[in-house]
Coordinates of C-alpha atoms in Angstrom, one line a residue:
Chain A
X1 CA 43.7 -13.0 15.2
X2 CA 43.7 -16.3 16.0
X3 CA 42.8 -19.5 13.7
X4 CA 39.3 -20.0 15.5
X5 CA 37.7 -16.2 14.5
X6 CA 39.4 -16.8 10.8
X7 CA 37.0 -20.0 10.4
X8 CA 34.4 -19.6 8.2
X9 CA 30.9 -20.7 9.6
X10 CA 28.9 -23.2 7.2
X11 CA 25.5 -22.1 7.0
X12 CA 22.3 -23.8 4.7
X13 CA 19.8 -22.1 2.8
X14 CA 16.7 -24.2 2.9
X15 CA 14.7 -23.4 -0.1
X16 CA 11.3 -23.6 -1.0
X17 CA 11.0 -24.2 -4.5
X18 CA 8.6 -25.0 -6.9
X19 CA 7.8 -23.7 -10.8
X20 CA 3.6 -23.1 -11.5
X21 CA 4.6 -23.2 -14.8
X22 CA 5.3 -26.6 -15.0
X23 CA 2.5 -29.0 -13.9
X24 CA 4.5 -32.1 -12.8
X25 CA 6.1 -29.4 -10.3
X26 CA 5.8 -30.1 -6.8
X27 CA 6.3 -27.5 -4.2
X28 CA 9.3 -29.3 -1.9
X29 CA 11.7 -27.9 0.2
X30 CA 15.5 -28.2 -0.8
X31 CA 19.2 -28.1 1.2
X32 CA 22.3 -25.8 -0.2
X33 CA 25.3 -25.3 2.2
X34 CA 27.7 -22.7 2.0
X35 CA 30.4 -21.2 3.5
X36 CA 30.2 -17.8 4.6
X37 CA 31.9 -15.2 3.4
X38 CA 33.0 -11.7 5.3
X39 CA 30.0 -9.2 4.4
X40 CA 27.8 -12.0 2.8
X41 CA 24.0 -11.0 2.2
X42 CA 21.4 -13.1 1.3
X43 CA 21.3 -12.2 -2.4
X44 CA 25.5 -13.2 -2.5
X45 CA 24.7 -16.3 -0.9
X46 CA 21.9 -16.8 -3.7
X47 CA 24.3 -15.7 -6.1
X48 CA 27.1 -18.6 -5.2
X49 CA 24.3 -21.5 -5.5
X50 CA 23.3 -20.4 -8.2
X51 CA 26.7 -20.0 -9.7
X52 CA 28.2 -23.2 -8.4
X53 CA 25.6 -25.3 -6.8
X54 CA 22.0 -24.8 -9.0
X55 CA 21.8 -22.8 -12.1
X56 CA 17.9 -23.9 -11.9
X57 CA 17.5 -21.7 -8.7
X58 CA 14.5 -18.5 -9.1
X59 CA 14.9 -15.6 -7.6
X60 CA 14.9 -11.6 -8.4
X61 CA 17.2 -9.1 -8.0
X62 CA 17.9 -5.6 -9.9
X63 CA 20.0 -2.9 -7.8
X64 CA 21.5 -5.2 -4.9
X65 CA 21.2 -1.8 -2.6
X66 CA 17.5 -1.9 -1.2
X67 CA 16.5 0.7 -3.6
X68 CA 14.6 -1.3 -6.5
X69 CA 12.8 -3.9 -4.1
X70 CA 12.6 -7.0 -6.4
X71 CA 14.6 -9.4 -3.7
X72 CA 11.6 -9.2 -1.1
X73 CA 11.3 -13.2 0.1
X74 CA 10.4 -14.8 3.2
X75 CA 13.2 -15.2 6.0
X76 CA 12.8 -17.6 8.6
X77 CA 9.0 -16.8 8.1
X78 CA 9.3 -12.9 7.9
X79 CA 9.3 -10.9 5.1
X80 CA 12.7 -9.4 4.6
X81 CA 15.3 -7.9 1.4
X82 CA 17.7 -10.5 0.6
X83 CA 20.2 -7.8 -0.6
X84 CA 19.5 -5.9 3.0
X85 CA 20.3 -8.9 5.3
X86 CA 23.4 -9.9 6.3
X87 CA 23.8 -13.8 6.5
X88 CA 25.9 -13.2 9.9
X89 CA 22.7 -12.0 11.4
X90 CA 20.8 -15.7 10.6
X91 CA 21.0 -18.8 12.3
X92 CA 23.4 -21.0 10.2
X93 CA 20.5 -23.1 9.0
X94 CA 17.9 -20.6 7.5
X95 CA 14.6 -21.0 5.6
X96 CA 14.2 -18.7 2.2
X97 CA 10.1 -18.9 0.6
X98 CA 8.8 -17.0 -2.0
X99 CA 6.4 -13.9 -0.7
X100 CA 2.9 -14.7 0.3
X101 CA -0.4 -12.9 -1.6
X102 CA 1.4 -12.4 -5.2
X103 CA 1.7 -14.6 -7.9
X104 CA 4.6 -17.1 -7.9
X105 CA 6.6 -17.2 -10.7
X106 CA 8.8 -19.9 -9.6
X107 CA 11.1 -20.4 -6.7
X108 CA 12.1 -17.1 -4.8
X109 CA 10.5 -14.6 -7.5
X110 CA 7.1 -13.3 -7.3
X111 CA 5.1 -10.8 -9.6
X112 CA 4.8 -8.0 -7.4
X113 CA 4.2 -5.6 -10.2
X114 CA 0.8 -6.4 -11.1
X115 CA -0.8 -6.7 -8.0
X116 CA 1.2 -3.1 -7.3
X117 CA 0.2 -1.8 -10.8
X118 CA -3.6 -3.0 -9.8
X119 CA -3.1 -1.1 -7.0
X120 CA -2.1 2.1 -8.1
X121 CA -4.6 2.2 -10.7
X122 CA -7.1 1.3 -8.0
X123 CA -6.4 3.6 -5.8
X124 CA -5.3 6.5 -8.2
X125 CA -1.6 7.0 -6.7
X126 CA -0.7 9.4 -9.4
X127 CA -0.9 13.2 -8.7
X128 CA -4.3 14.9 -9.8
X129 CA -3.4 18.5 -10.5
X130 CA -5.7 20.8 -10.0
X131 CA -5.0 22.5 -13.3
X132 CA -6.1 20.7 -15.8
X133 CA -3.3 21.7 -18.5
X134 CA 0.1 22.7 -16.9
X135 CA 1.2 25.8 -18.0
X136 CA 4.9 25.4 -18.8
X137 CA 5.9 29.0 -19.1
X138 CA 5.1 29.6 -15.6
X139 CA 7.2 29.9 -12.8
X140 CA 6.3 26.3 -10.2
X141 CA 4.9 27.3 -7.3
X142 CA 7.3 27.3 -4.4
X143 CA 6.9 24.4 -1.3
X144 CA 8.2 24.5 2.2
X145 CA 11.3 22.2 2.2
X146 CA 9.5 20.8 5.7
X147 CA 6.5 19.8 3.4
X148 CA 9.1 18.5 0.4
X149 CA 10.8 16.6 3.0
X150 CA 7.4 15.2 4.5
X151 CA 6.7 14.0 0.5
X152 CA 9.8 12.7 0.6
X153 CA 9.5 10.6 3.3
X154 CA 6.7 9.2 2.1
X155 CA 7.9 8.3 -1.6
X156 CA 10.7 6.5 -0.5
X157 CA 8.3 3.0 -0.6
X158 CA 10.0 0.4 -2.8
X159 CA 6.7 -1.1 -3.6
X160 CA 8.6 -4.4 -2.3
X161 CA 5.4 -6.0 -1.4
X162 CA 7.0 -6.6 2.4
X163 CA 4.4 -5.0 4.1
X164 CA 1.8 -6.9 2.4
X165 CA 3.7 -10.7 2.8
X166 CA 3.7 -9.5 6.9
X167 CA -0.1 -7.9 6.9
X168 CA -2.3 -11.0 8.2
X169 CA -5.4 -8.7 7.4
X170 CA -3.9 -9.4 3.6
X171 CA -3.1 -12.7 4.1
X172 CA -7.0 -13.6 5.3
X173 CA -9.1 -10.6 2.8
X174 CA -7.3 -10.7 -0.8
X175 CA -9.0 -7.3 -1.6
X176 CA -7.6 -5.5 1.1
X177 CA -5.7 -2.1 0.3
X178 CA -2.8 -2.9 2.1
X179 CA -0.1 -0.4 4.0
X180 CA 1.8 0.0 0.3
X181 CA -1.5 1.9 -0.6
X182 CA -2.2 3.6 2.5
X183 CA 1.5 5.1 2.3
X184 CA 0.6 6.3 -1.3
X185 CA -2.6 8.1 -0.3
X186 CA -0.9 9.8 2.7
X187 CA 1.7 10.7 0.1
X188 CA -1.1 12.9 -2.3
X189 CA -3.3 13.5 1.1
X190 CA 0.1 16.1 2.1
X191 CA 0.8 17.1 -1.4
X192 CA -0.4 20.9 -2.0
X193 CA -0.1 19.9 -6.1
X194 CA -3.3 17.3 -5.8
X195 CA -6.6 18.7 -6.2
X196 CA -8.0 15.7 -4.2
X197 CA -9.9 16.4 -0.7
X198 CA -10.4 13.5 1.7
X199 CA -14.1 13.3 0.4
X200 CA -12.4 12.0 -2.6
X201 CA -9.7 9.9 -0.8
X202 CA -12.9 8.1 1.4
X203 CA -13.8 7.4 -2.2
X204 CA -10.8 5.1 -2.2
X205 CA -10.0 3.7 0.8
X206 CA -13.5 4.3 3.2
X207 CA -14.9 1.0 3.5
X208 CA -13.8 -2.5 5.1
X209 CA -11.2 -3.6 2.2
X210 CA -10.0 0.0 3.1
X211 CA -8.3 1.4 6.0
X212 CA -11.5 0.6 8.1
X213 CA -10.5 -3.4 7.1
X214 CA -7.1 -2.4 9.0
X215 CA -7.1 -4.9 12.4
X216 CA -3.5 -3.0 13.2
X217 CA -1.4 -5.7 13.2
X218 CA 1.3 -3.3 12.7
X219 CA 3.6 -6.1 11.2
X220 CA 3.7 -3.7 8.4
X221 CA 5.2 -1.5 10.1
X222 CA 7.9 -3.9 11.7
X223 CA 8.7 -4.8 8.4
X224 CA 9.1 -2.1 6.0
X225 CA 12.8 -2.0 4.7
X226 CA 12.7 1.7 4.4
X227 CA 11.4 2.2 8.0
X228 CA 8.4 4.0 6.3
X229 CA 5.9 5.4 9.1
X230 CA 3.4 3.1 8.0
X231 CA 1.6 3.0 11.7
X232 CA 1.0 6.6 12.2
X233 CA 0.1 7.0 8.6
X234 CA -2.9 4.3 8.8
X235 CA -3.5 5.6 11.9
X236 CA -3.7 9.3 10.2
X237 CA -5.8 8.3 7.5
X238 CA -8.5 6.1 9.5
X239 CA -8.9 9.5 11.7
X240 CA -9.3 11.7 9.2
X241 CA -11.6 9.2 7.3
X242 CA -13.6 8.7 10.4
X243 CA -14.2 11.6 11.5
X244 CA -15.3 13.1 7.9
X245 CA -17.8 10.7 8.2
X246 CA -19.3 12.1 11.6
X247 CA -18.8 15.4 9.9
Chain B
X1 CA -39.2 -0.4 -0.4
X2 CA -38.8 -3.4 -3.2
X3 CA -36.0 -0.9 -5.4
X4 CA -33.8 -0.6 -2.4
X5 CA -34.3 -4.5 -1.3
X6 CA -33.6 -5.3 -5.1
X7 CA -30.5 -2.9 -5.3
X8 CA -29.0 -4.4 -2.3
X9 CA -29.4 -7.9 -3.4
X10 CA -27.5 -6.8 -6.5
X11 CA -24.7 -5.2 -4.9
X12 CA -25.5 -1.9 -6.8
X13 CA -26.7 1.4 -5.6
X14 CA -27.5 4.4 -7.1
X15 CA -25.8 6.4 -4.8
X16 CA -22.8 8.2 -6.7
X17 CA -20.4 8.3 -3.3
X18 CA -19.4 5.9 -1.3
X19 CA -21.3 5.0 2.1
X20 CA -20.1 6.2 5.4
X21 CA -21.5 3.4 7.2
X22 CA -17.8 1.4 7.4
X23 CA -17.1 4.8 8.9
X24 CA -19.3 4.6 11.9
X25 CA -19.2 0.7 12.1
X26 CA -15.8 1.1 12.9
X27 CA -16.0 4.1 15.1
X28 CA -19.1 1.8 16.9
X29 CA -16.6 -1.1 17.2
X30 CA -14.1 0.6 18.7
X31 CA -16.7 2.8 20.8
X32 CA -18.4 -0.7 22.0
X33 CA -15.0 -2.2 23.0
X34 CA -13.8 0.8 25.1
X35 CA -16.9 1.2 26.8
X36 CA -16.9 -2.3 27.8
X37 CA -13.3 -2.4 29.2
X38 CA -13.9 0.8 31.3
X39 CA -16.9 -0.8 32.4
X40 CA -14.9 -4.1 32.9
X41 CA -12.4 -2.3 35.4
X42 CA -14.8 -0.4 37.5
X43 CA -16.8 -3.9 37.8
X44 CA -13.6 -5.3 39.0
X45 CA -13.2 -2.7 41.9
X46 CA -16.5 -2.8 43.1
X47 CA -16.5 -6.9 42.8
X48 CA -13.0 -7.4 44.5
X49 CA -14.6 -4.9 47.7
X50 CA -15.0 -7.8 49.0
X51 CA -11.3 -7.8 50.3
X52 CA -12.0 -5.4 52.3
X53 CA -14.9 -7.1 54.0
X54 CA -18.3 -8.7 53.7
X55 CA -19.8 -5.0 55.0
X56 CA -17.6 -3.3 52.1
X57 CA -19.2 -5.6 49.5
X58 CA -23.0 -5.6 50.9
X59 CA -22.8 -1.6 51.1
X60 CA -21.9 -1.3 47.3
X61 CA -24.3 -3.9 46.6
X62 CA -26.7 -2.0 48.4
X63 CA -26.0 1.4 46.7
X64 CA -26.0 0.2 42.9
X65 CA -29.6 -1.1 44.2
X66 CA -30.0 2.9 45.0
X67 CA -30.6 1.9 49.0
X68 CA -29.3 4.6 49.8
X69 CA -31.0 7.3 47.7
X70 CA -34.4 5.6 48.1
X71 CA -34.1 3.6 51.9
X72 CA -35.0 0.9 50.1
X73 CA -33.0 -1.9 48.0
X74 CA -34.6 -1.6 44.1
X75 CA -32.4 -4.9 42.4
X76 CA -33.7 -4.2 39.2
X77 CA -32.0 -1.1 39.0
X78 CA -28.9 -3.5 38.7
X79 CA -31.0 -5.3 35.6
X80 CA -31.2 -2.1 33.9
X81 CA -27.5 -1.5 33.9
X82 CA -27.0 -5.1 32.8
X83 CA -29.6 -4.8 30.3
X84 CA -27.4 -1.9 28.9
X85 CA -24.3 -3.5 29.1
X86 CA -25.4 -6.7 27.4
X87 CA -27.1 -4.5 24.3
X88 CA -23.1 -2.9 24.4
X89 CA -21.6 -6.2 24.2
X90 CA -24.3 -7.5 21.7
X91 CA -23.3 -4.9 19.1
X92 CA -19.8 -4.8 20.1
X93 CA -20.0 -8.7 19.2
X94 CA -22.0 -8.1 16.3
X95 CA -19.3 -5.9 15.0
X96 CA -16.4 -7.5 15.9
X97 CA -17.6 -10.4 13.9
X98 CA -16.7 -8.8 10.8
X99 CA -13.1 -9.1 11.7
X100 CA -13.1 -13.1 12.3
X101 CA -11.8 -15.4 10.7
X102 CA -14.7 -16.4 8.2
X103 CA -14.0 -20.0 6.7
X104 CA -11.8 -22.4 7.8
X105 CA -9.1 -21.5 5.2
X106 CA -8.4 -18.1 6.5
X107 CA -8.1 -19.3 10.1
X108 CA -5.7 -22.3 8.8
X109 CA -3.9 -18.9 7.0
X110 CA -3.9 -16.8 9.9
X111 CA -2.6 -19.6 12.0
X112 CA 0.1 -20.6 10.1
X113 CA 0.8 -16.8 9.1
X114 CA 1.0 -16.4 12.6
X115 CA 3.2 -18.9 13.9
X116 CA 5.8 -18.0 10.9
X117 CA 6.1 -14.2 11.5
X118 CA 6.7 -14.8 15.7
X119 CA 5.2 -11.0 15.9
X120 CA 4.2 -10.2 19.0
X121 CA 1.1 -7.9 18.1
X122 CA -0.2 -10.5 15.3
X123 CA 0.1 -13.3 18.0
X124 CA -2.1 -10.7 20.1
X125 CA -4.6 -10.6 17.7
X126 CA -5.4 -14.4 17.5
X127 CA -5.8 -14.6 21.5
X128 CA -8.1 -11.3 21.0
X129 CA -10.2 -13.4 18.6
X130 CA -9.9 -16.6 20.7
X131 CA -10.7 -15.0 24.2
X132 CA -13.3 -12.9 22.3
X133 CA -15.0 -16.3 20.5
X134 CA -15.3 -17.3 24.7
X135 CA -16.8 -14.1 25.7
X136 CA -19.8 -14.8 23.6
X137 CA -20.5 -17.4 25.6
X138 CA -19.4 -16.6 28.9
X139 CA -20.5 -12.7 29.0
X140 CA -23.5 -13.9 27.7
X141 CA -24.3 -16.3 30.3
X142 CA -23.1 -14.1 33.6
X143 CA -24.9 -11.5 32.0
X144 CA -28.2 -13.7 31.3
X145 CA -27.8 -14.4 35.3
X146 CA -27.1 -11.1 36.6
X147 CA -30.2 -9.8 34.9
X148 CA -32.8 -12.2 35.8
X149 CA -31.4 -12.3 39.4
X150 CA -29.8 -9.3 40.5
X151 CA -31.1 -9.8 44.2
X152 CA -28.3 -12.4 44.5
X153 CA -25.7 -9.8 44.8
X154 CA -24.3 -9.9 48.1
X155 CA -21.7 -11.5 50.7
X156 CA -22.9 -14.7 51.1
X157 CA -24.8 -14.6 47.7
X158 CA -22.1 -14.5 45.5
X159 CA -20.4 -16.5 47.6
X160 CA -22.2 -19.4 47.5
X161 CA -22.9 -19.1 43.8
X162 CA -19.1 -19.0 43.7
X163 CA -18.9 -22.3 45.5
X164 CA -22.0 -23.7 46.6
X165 CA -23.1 -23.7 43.0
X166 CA -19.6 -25.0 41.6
X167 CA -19.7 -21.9 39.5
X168 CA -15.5 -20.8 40.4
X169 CA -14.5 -22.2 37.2
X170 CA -16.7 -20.8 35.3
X171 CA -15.8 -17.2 36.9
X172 CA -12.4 -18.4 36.5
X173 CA -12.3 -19.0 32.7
X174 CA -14.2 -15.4 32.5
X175 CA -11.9 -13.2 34.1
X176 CA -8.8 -14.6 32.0
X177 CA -11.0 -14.4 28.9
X178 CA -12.3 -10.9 29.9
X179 CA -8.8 -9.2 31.2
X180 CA -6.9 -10.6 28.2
X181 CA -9.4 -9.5 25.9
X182 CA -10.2 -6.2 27.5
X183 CA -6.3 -5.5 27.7
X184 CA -5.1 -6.9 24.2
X185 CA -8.5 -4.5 22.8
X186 CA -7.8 -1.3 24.6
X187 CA -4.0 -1.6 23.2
X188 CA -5.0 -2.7 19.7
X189 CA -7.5 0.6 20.3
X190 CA -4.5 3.1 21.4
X191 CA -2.7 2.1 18.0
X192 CA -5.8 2.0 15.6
X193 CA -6.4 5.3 16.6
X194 CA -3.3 6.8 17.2
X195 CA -3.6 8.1 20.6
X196 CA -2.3 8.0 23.5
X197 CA 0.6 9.4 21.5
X198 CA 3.1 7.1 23.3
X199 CA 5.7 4.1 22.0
X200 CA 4.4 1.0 21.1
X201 CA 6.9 -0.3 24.3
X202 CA 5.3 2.2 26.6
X203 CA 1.9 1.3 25.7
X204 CA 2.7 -2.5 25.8
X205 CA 4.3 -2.5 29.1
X206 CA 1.5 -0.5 30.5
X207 CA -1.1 -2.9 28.8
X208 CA 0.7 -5.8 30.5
X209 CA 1.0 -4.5 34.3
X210 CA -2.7 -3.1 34.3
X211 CA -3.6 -7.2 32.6
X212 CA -1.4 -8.4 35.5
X213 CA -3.1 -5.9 38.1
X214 CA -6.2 -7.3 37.5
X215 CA -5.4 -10.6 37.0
X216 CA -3.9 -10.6 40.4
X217 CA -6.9 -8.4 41.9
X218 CA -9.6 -11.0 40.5
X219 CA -7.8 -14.3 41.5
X220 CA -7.5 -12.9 44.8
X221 CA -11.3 -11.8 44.7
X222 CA -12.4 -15.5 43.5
X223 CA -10.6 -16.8 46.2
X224 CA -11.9 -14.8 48.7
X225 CA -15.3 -15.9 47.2
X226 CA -14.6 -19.0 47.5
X227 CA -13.3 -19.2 51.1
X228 CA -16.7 -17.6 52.3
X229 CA -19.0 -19.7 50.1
X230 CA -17.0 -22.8 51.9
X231 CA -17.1 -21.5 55.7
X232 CA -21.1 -20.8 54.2
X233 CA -22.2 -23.8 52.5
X234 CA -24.2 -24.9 55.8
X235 CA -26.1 -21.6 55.9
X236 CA -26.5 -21.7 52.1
X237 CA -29.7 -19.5 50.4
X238 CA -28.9 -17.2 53.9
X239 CA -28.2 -13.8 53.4
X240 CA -25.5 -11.7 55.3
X241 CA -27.0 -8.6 57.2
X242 CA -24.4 -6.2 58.6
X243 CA -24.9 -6.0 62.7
X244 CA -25.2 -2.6 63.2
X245 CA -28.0 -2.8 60.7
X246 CA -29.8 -5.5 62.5
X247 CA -29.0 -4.2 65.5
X248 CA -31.1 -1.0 64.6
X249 CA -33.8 -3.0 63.1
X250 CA -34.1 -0.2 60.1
X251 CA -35.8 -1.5 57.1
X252 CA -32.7 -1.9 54.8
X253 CA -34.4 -3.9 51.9
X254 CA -34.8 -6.8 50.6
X255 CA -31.7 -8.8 52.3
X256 CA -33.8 -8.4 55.7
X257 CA -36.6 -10.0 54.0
X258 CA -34.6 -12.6 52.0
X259 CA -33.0 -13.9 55.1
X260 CA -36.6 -13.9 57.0

């Protein structure tokens, strides 16, 4: 090892900051360099300016291993995790803005949990069982691991908000659904458990705000920190709502 | 007749599920679109015949005129598919509308939304909307020409349309606008839809070399246009005639009686 691959590279965070709460704030765009550290993500480089440069820096973070979603922010203009992305893989000088479409709370954190919360409850993302009280006594019924896994798949969705920060449908139409949503009805739509038919899914996502408002930008899918299927599932779902239509 | 006019105006409707008519807009949309880019190709073919000769060109001419079913050239045949194409691109238009950017503020959003996310397929989208904004315009106007005129479909009439009339820019503006759009469309179509079941790098490569293909096949086509309308513009308003035909002195339609 020589001297040269031991240097640390100096790279700088520009931030986009700015707190609704206060009403002299200004949004404005502000410099923190750093050196960078072997295995450095975003959120550890957050962490040191915070620490040692700006205790007044915003931003969210719970698990630090892509699981809970809260560090979703804009990287050099694309939605990303901060705890996912390695600073090695940036440019040394690197824009960080808070996610598009939600609610800023200041800085780097957004309110995600509303607009997802209004979301679920729009959109019913909650298993309707077809009987109406569960009988606890009783044996569940079985399910093929292929269809478990399939369920799975599906559930893994952080409710990050990534998908919807990339989604320029979104960006233009506030009330659109959004791939989040469209991932949660194709989650029930394969669930055996869910009394729901498509008839009743149409109910919730047939019309232009819906997955007929979908232009297929597919940035959703690009972007999606858990690699979620999110094309084919739109895809899915605008055929089968489609073509129940016809029927 | 006034409860439905008044329920509309109020947003409400006493229907307890939800309409199916975003259904079959989009189905029509997408319907429209592919339609019109099939139609788009074949167009292409039987325009750029002309590379393989004025007598290739006047003989397809001649047979969408049913000349050869009826021994006699009927040009409004050609009007009656243009008519039909132009009511396809009307509604395709008409639909397609409802994806635009409505006010100012989203296309200032999508723009800058754009330009920050560098994604290839959102880019897409904006020259989709861009080339499609064009087509209005320009479809509409060949269209509008084709219809009313149909007779001028020939060798030496297109040709001097193409550069007698100083109309090579305008056909030159229209076959970027149309292959880009057509191209970008029947991609965006494959992925909306799910089918063909192939990789989006598949599907974008192939999307590219048939947008080149006919790129390349219409610039050449306009350019043979052009050369014959200049080596024509003395004998302009004349109409070709293949020799064996005059030779024979068969009654082959109207081209014998436009050139009279």
């Amino acid at each position: 090892m020589n001297a040269k691959t031991n240097a640390r590279r100096r790279i700088t965070l520009t931030i986009l900051r700015h707190n609704p709460q206060d009403a002299n704030s200004k949004p404005r765009l502000q410099r923190y360099a750093l050196e960078e550290a072997e295995g450095m993500t975003l959120f550890i480089a957050l962490n040191e300016i915070r620490e040692h440069q700006d205790a007044s820096l915003q931003f969210d973070f719970v698990c630090r291993a892509g699981i809970c979603g809260s560090c979703a922010m804009m990287v050099n203009g694309r939605p990303r995790l901060a705890c996912r992305t390695l600073t090695r893989d940036l440019p040394a000088e690197t824009t960080l803005a808070p996610l598009p479409f939600f609610a800023l709370i200041g800085d780097l954190s957004v309110d995600t949990g509303k607009w997802m919360r209004g979301m679920s409850e729009r959109l019913e993302t909650w298993l309707h069982a077809r009987e109406r009280e569960a009988d606890l006594s009783r044996i569940e019924e079985r399910m093929s691991p292929d269809l478990a896994e399939a369920i799975y798949a599906l559930d893994r969705c952080v409710e990050c908000g990534c998908c919807v920060a990339a989604c320029g449908t979104a960006q233009m139409r506030q009330d659109f659904v959004g791939a989040v949503g469209f991932g949660k009805i194709a989650r029930f739509r394969l669930d055996p458990r869910d009394r729901r038919d498509d008839a009743a899914f149409y109910e919730l996502i047939g019309d232009d705000s819906g997955v007929f408002g979908c232009m297929s930008l597919l940035a959703c899918h690009d972007v999606c920190p858990k690699s979620l299927p999110l094309e084919t599932q739109i895809a899915f779902l605008r055929r089968k709502m489609a073509f129940l239509s016809a029927a | 007749m006034f409860n439905a006019v008044f329920l509309a105006q109020s947003g409400l409707s006493t229907r307890a599920q939800k309409s199916r008519w975003p259904a079959r807009l989009d189905l029509l949309q997408g319907g429209t679109g592919l339609l019109l880019a099939l139609f788009m190709w074949g167009h292409m073919f039987f325009v750029a015949s002309i590379l393989l000769g004025k007598e290739v060109l006047w003989t397809v001419a001649r047979f969408f005129e049913g000349y050869f079913f009826f021994g006699k050239s009927y040009p409004w045949l050609v009007s009656l598919v243009v008519g039909g194409v132009a009511f396809l691109l009307a509604t395709h238009a008409l639909l397609a509308l409802r994806k635009f950017p409505g006010s100012y503020q989203q296309w200032k959003t999508i723009r800058a939304h754009a330009k920050a996310m560098r994604h290839a397929d959102t880019t897409l989208w904006l020259w989709q909307v861009a080339t499609g904004f064009l087509l209005f315009f320009l479809a509409s106007a060949h269209l509008y020409q084709m219809f009313v005129w149909p007779q001028n479909i020939g060798p030496y009439a297109s040709a001097d349309r193409v550069w007698s009339d100083g109309l090579w820019p305008f056909y030159l503006t229209l076959l970027f606008a149309v292959e880009l759009h057509g191209g970008i469309g029947l991609y965006r179509l494959a992925r909306k839809w799910g089918w063909p079941n192939a990789s989006r790098a598949v599907l974008r490569r192939l999307k590219w070399g048939l947008t080149l293909f006919f790129l390349v096949l219409g610039l050449l086509t306009l350019a043979a246009y052009m050369k014959i309308g200049f080596e024509h513009r003395a004998q302009y308003g004349e109409r070709y005639t293949p020799a064996q035909v005059m030779m024979s002195g068969e009654d082959h339609g109207r081209d014998t009686e436009a050139a009279q």
